[in-house]
């Protein structure tokens, strides 16, 4: 059983397009996250939801919009894609906000041409 | 402003020997530290953690040491095995309301048979 899954694994698209990445966790966790790993391999938090409520919103362009339909899902929608959006995006989950390890999905490699 | 630093981008060790991966941090509010292991094309996998109230935590071949006064932690792997070859990320959190993880840039460990 996959604990944290993401779709698609690879996404290649043109500049200006709108795309979505989906994330689902079957761990019963309350908190989910989106991280971006850029070309320099730096992993940085973007957003976090706890029980469908946004609790972290880092300095991310407003072209990025997370959506959590329920606490098991956190999707990432990106409008007007730019070359600099090319990166690997990781979803993660955690049982709460009071500490403990986060469990990561396999990542989605986004390439913007 | 990088609050968590891993100054060695890579490390090569012979099988059976000890691997020592280092991590430094600048934020004195960090109170929980984690090590993640990452294979290519996979998400980070939790390895071991340590709370700031401890100076050592051991789990099998993996031991993490924390020196709060020096704001330094290290991961020891003994004995090293070829399957340990991966990128190792150090991460820290201040235990605040969001459990936001701040990651280092990673160290690529190569264990030579």
mmCIF file of C-alpha atoms in Angstrom:
data_model
loop_
_atom_site.group_PDB
_atom_site.id
_atom_site.type_symbol
_atom_site.label_atom_id
_atom_site.label_comp_id
_atom_site.label_asym_id
_atom_site.label_seq_id
_atom_site.Cartn_x
_atom_site.Cartn_y
_atom_site.Cartn_z
ATOM 1 C CA UNK A 1 0.000 0.000 0.000
ATOM 2 C CA UNK A 2 1.353 3.382 -0.990
ATOM 3 C CA UNK A 3 1.258 5.759 1.975
ATOM 4 C CA UNK A 4 1.594 9.054 0.090
ATOM 5 C CA UNK A 5 0.967 8.989 -3.640
ATOM 6 C CA UNK A 6 1.285 11.689 -6.278
ATOM 7 C CA UNK A 7 0.086 11.917 -9.846
ATOM 8 C CA UNK A 8 1.506 12.388 -12.340
ATOM 9 C CA UNK A 9 5.106 11.359 -11.713
ATOM 10 C CA UNK A 10 6.327 13.300 -14.737
ATOM 11 C CA UNK A 11 4.725 16.354 -16.302
ATOM 12 C CA UNK A 12 6.067 18.121 -19.378
ATOM 13 C CA UNK A 13 4.216 21.192 -20.567
ATOM 14 C CA UNK A 14 4.558 24.479 -22.393
ATOM 15 C CA UNK A 15 4.996 27.898 -20.864
ATOM 16 C CA UNK A 16 1.701 29.604 -20.142
ATOM 17 C CA UNK A 17 -0.268 26.412 -19.566
ATOM 18 C CA UNK A 18 -2.202 25.563 -16.402
ATOM 19 C CA UNK A 19 -1.536 22.217 -14.727
ATOM 20 C CA UNK A 20 -2.432 20.331 -11.557
ATOM 21 C CA UNK A 21 -0.600 17.810 -9.419
ATOM 22 C CA UNK A 22 -2.598 15.530 -7.145
ATOM 23 C CA UNK A 23 -1.600 14.076 -3.798
ATOM 24 C CA UNK A 24 -3.323 11.514 -1.625
ATOM 25 C CA UNK A 25 -2.334 9.934 1.681
ATOM 26 C CA UNK A 26 -3.884 6.851 3.260
ATOM 27 C CA UNK A 27 -2.189 7.226 6.641
ATOM 28 C CA UNK A 28 -5.057 9.018 8.319
ATOM 29 C CA UNK A 29 -2.849 12.056 8.856
ATOM 30 C CA UNK A 30 -4.306 15.497 9.541
ATOM 31 C CA UNK A 31 -1.575 17.617 7.968
ATOM 32 C CA UNK A 32 -0.285 17.700 4.415
ATOM 33 C CA UNK A 33 2.497 19.694 2.755
ATOM 34 C CA UNK A 34 3.879 20.693 -0.607
ATOM 35 C CA UNK A 35 7.631 21.079 -1.051
ATOM 36 C CA UNK A 36 9.602 22.201 -4.094
ATOM 37 C CA UNK A 37 13.055 20.851 -4.910
ATOM 38 C CA UNK A 38 14.747 23.158 -7.373
ATOM 39 C CA UNK A 39 17.662 22.582 -9.727
ATOM 40 C CA UNK A 40 20.097 23.107 -6.866
ATOM 41 C CA UNK A 41 18.401 20.244 -4.980
ATOM 42 C CA UNK A 42 17.176 22.630 -2.291
ATOM 43 C CA UNK A 43 13.960 21.299 -0.683
ATOM 44 C CA UNK A 44 11.713 24.135 0.403
ATOM 45 C CA UNK A 45 8.256 24.223 1.977
ATOM 46 C CA UNK A 46 5.523 25.869 -0.079
ATOM 47 C CA UNK A 47 2.194 25.158 1.610
ATOM 48 C CA UNK A 48 0.631 23.154 4.397
ATOM 49 C CA UNK A 49 -2.943 22.244 5.255
ATOM 50 C CA UNK A 50 -4.206 20.912 8.563
ATOM 51 C CA UNK A 51 -7.672 19.371 8.403
ATOM 52 C CA UNK A 52 -8.380 21.239 5.149
ATOM 53 C CA UNK A 53 -7.260 24.563 6.619
ATOM 54 C CA UNK A 54 -4.264 26.433 5.178
ATOM 55 C CA UNK A 55 -1.597 26.852 7.874
ATOM 56 C CA UNK A 56 1.567 27.547 5.892
ATOM 57 C CA UNK A 57 1.777 29.776 2.864
ATOM 58 C CA UNK A 58 5.371 30.626 2.120
ATOM 59 C CA UNK A 59 6.457 33.300 -0.306
ATOM 60 C CA UNK A 60 5.127 31.564 -3.374
ATOM 61 C CA UNK A 61 3.727 33.294 -6.491
ATOM 62 C CA UNK A 62 -0.056 33.416 -6.414
ATOM 63 C CA UNK A 63 -0.041 31.413 -9.644
ATOM 64 C CA UNK A 64 0.297 28.453 -7.259
ATOM 65 C CA UNK A 65 -2.927 27.502 -5.524
ATOM 66 C CA UNK A 66 -3.264 24.511 -3.213
ATOM 67 C CA UNK A 67 -6.625 22.895 -2.707
ATOM 68 C CA UNK A 68 -7.608 20.377 -0.054
ATOM 69 C CA UNK A 69 -11.011 18.779 -0.722
ATOM 70 C CA UNK A 70 -10.596 16.581 2.360
ATOM 71 C CA UNK A 71 -7.799 15.853 4.787
ATOM 72 C CA UNK A 72 -6.535 12.898 2.712
ATOM 73 C CA UNK A 73 -5.973 15.002 -0.405
ATOM 74 C CA UNK A 74 -3.928 18.073 -1.190
ATOM 75 C CA UNK A 75 -3.714 19.150 -4.807
ATOM 76 C CA UNK A 76 -1.498 21.820 -6.314
ATOM 77 C CA UNK A 77 -2.723 23.888 -9.225
ATOM 78 C CA UNK A 78 -0.295 26.079 -11.154
ATOM 79 C CA UNK A 79 -1.487 28.779 -13.552
ATOM 80 C CA UNK A 80 0.492 30.388 -16.361
ATOM 81 C CA UNK A 81 3.475 28.109 -16.000
ATOM 82 C CA UNK A 82 6.924 29.664 -16.330
ATOM 83 C CA UNK A 83 10.332 28.158 -17.094
ATOM 84 C CA UNK A 84 11.391 28.726 -13.479
ATOM 85 C CA UNK A 85 8.599 26.471 -12.246
ATOM 86 C CA UNK A 86 10.529 23.481 -13.520
ATOM 87 C CA UNK A 87 11.368 21.435 -10.434
ATOM 88 C CA UNK A 88 10.424 18.327 -8.512
ATOM 89 C CA UNK A 89 7.380 18.817 -6.310
ATOM 90 C CA UNK A 90 6.956 16.620 -3.246
ATOM 91 C CA UNK A 91 3.840 16.097 -1.227
ATOM 92 C CA UNK A 92 4.168 15.032 2.412
ATOM 93 C CA UNK A 93 1.923 14.265 5.348
ATOM 94 C CA UNK A 94 2.196 14.234 9.115
ATOM 95 C CA UNK A 95 -0.205 13.082 11.796
ATOM 96 C CA UNK A 96 -0.409 16.537 13.313
ATOM 97 C CA UNK A 97 1.370 19.812 13.726
ATOM 98 C CA UNK A 98 3.105 19.033 16.986
ATOM 99 C CA UNK A 99 6.164 17.319 15.589
ATOM 100 C CA UNK A 100 7.191 13.947 14.315
ATOM 101 C CA UNK A 101 8.384 12.881 10.950
ATOM 102 C CA UNK A 102 6.732 13.761 7.691
ATOM 103 C CA UNK A 103 6.096 11.050 5.127
ATOM 104 C CA UNK A 104 6.890 12.007 1.556
ATOM 105 C CA UNK A 105 5.417 11.020 -1.763
ATOM 106 C CA UNK A 106 7.592 9.958 -4.706
ATOM 107 C CA UNK A 107 7.625 13.415 -6.266
ATOM 108 C CA UNK A 108 6.372 14.939 -9.516
ATOM 109 C CA UNK A 109 9.029 16.163 -11.943
ATOM 110 C CA UNK A 110 7.615 19.192 -13.736
ATOM 111 C CA UNK A 111 9.376 20.399 -16.872
ATOM 112 C CA UNK A 112 8.223 23.632 -18.465
ATOM 113 C CA UNK A 113 9.404 24.150 -22.057
ATOM 114 C CA UNK B 1 19.338 32.977 4.519
ATOM 115 C CA UNK B 2 19.970 29.274 4.873
ATOM 116 C CA UNK B 3 19.174 28.184 8.418
ATOM 117 C CA UNK B 4 20.260 24.574 7.946
ATOM 118 C CA UNK B 5 23.539 23.850 6.217
ATOM 119 C CA UNK B 6 25.250 20.719 5.039
ATOM 120 C CA UNK B 7 28.657 21.879 3.940
ATOM 121 C CA UNK B 8 29.789 18.621 2.371
ATOM 122 C CA UNK B 9 28.007 18.035 -0.938
ATOM 123 C CA UNK B 10 29.428 14.534 -1.161
ATOM 124 C CA UNK B 11 31.171 11.843 0.862
ATOM 125 C CA UNK B 12 32.784 8.585 -0.213
ATOM 126 C CA UNK B 13 33.327 5.745 2.272
ATOM 127 C CA UNK B 14 34.470 2.141 2.065
ATOM 128 C CA UNK B 15 31.989 -0.575 2.880
ATOM 129 C CA UNK B 16 32.205 -1.574 6.544
ATOM 130 C CA UNK B 17 33.675 1.747 7.653
ATOM 131 C CA UNK B 18 31.935 4.578 9.451
ATOM 132 C CA UNK B 19 30.101 7.326 7.539
ATOM 133 C CA UNK B 20 29.789 10.670 9.297
ATOM 134 C CA UNK B 21 27.457 13.269 7.821
ATOM 135 C CA UNK B 22 27.408 16.731 9.312
ATOM 136 C CA UNK B 23 24.807 19.454 9.620
ATOM 137 C CA UNK B 24 24.915 22.956 11.101
ATOM 138 C CA UNK B 25 22.038 25.253 11.935
ATOM 139 C CA UNK B 26 21.697 28.884 12.877
ATOM 140 C CA UNK B 27 18.229 29.173 14.416
ATOM 141 C CA UNK B 28 18.380 28.588 18.185
ATOM 142 C CA UNK B 29 14.601 28.065 18.211
ATOM 143 C CA UNK B 30 14.935 24.726 16.423
ATOM 144 C CA UNK B 31 14.059 21.977 18.872
ATOM 145 C CA UNK B 32 13.636 18.874 16.735
ATOM 146 C CA UNK B 33 15.973 17.537 14.098
ATOM 147 C CA UNK B 34 15.525 14.832 11.510
ATOM 148 C CA UNK B 35 17.588 12.980 8.939
ATOM 149 C CA UNK B 36 16.067 11.848 5.683
ATOM 150 C CA UNK B 37 17.522 9.547 3.069
ATOM 151 C CA UNK B 38 16.700 9.977 -0.604
ATOM 152 C CA UNK B 39 17.288 7.671 -3.537
ATOM 153 C CA UNK B 40 17.074 9.010 -7.114
ATOM 154 C CA UNK B 41 13.528 9.441 -8.433
ATOM 155 C CA UNK B 42 12.044 8.712 -5.000
ATOM 156 C CA UNK B 43 10.769 10.863 -2.173
ATOM 157 C CA UNK B 44 12.787 11.437 0.999
ATOM 158 C CA UNK B 45 12.432 8.667 3.574
ATOM 159 C CA UNK B 46 12.628 9.355 7.280
ATOM 160 C CA UNK B 47 15.685 7.832 8.924
ATOM 161 C CA UNK B 48 16.128 9.058 12.468
ATOM 162 C CA UNK B 49 15.365 12.104 14.600
ATOM 163 C CA UNK B 50 16.450 13.751 17.812
ATOM 164 C CA UNK B 51 14.822 16.171 20.196
ATOM 165 C CA UNK B 52 16.793 19.097 21.547
ATOM 166 C CA UNK B 53 16.499 17.686 25.066
ATOM 167 C CA UNK B 54 18.782 14.821 24.051
ATOM 168 C CA UNK B 55 22.313 14.715 22.745
ATOM 169 C CA UNK B 56 22.215 11.264 21.189
ATOM 170 C CA UNK B 57 19.710 8.948 19.588
ATOM 171 C CA UNK B 58 20.528 5.518 18.242
ATOM 172 C CA UNK B 59 18.625 3.195 15.938
ATOM 173 C CA UNK B 60 20.502 0.146 14.748
ATOM 174 C CA UNK B 61 23.414 1.215 12.571
ATOM 175 C CA UNK B 62 22.336 4.866 12.704
ATOM 176 C CA UNK B 63 23.184 7.310 15.470
ATOM 177 C CA UNK B 64 22.483 11.018 15.534
ATOM 178 C CA UNK B 65 24.463 13.325 17.809
ATOM 179 C CA UNK B 66 23.351 16.828 18.739
ATOM 180 C CA UNK B 67 25.621 19.554 20.071
ATOM 181 C CA UNK B 68 23.306 22.437 20.902
ATOM 182 C CA UNK B 69 26.013 24.828 22.003
ATOM 183 C CA UNK B 70 27.742 24.423 18.649
ATOM 184 C CA UNK B 71 24.423 24.233 16.760
ATOM 185 C CA UNK B 72 25.722 21.103 15.105
ATOM 186 C CA UNK B 73 24.415 17.622 14.524
ATOM 187 C CA UNK B 74 25.881 14.597 12.875
ATOM 188 C CA UNK B 75 24.667 11.260 11.581
ATOM 189 C CA UNK B 76 26.899 8.235 12.049
ATOM 190 C CA UNK B 77 26.343 5.087 10.025
ATOM 191 C CA UNK B 78 28.257 2.039 11.246
ATOM 192 C CA UNK B 79 29.018 -0.170 9.438
ATOM 193 C CA UNK B 80 28.340 1.478 6.097
ATOM 194 C CA UNK B 81 26.777 -0.674 3.391
ATOM 195 C CA UNK B 82 26.515 -0.125 -0.377
ATOM 196 C CA UNK B 83 22.720 0.167 0.013
ATOM 197 C CA UNK B 84 23.306 3.254 2.148
ATOM 198 C CA UNK B 85 24.438 5.135 -0.949
ATOM 199 C CA UNK B 86 21.940 7.973 -1.298
ATOM 200 C CA UNK B 87 21.482 11.674 -0.614
ATOM 201 C CA UNK B 88 21.047 12.464 3.079
ATOM 202 C CA UNK B 89 19.112 15.544 4.132
ATOM 203 C CA UNK B 90 19.225 17.131 7.531
ATOM 204 C CA UNK B 91 16.038 18.958 8.577
ATOM 205 C CA UNK B 92 14.949 21.012 11.552
ATOM 206 C CA UNK B 93 11.760 22.419 13.007
ATOM 207 C CA UNK B 94 11.004 24.846 15.799
ATOM 208 C CA UNK B 95 8.019 22.825 16.970
ATOM 209 C CA UNK B 96 5.719 25.724 16.286
ATOM 210 C CA UNK B 97 2.109 25.545 15.209
ATOM 211 C CA UNK B 98 2.928 24.220 11.758
ATOM 212 C CA UNK B 99 5.786 21.690 12.141
ATOM 213 C CA UNK B 100 7.436 23.328 9.148
ATOM 214 C CA UNK B 101 10.638 21.510 8.203
ATOM 215 C CA UNK B 102 13.680 23.479 7.090
ATOM 216 C CA UNK B 103 15.989 21.304 5.028
ATOM 217 C CA UNK B 104 19.696 21.396 4.350
ATOM 218 C CA UNK B 105 20.997 20.991 0.806
ATOM 219 C CA UNK B 106 21.899 17.345 1.239
ATOM 220 C CA UNK B 107 25.047 15.222 1.179
ATOM 221 C CA UNK B 108 25.523 12.508 -1.424
ATOM 222 C CA UNK B 109 26.969 9.443 0.280
ATOM 223 C CA UNK B 110 28.699 6.835 -1.853
ATOM 224 C CA UNK B 111 29.633 3.596 -0.122
ATOM 225 C CA UNK B 112 32.229 1.723 -2.132
ATOM 226 C CA UNK B 113 32.157 -2.101 -2.047
#
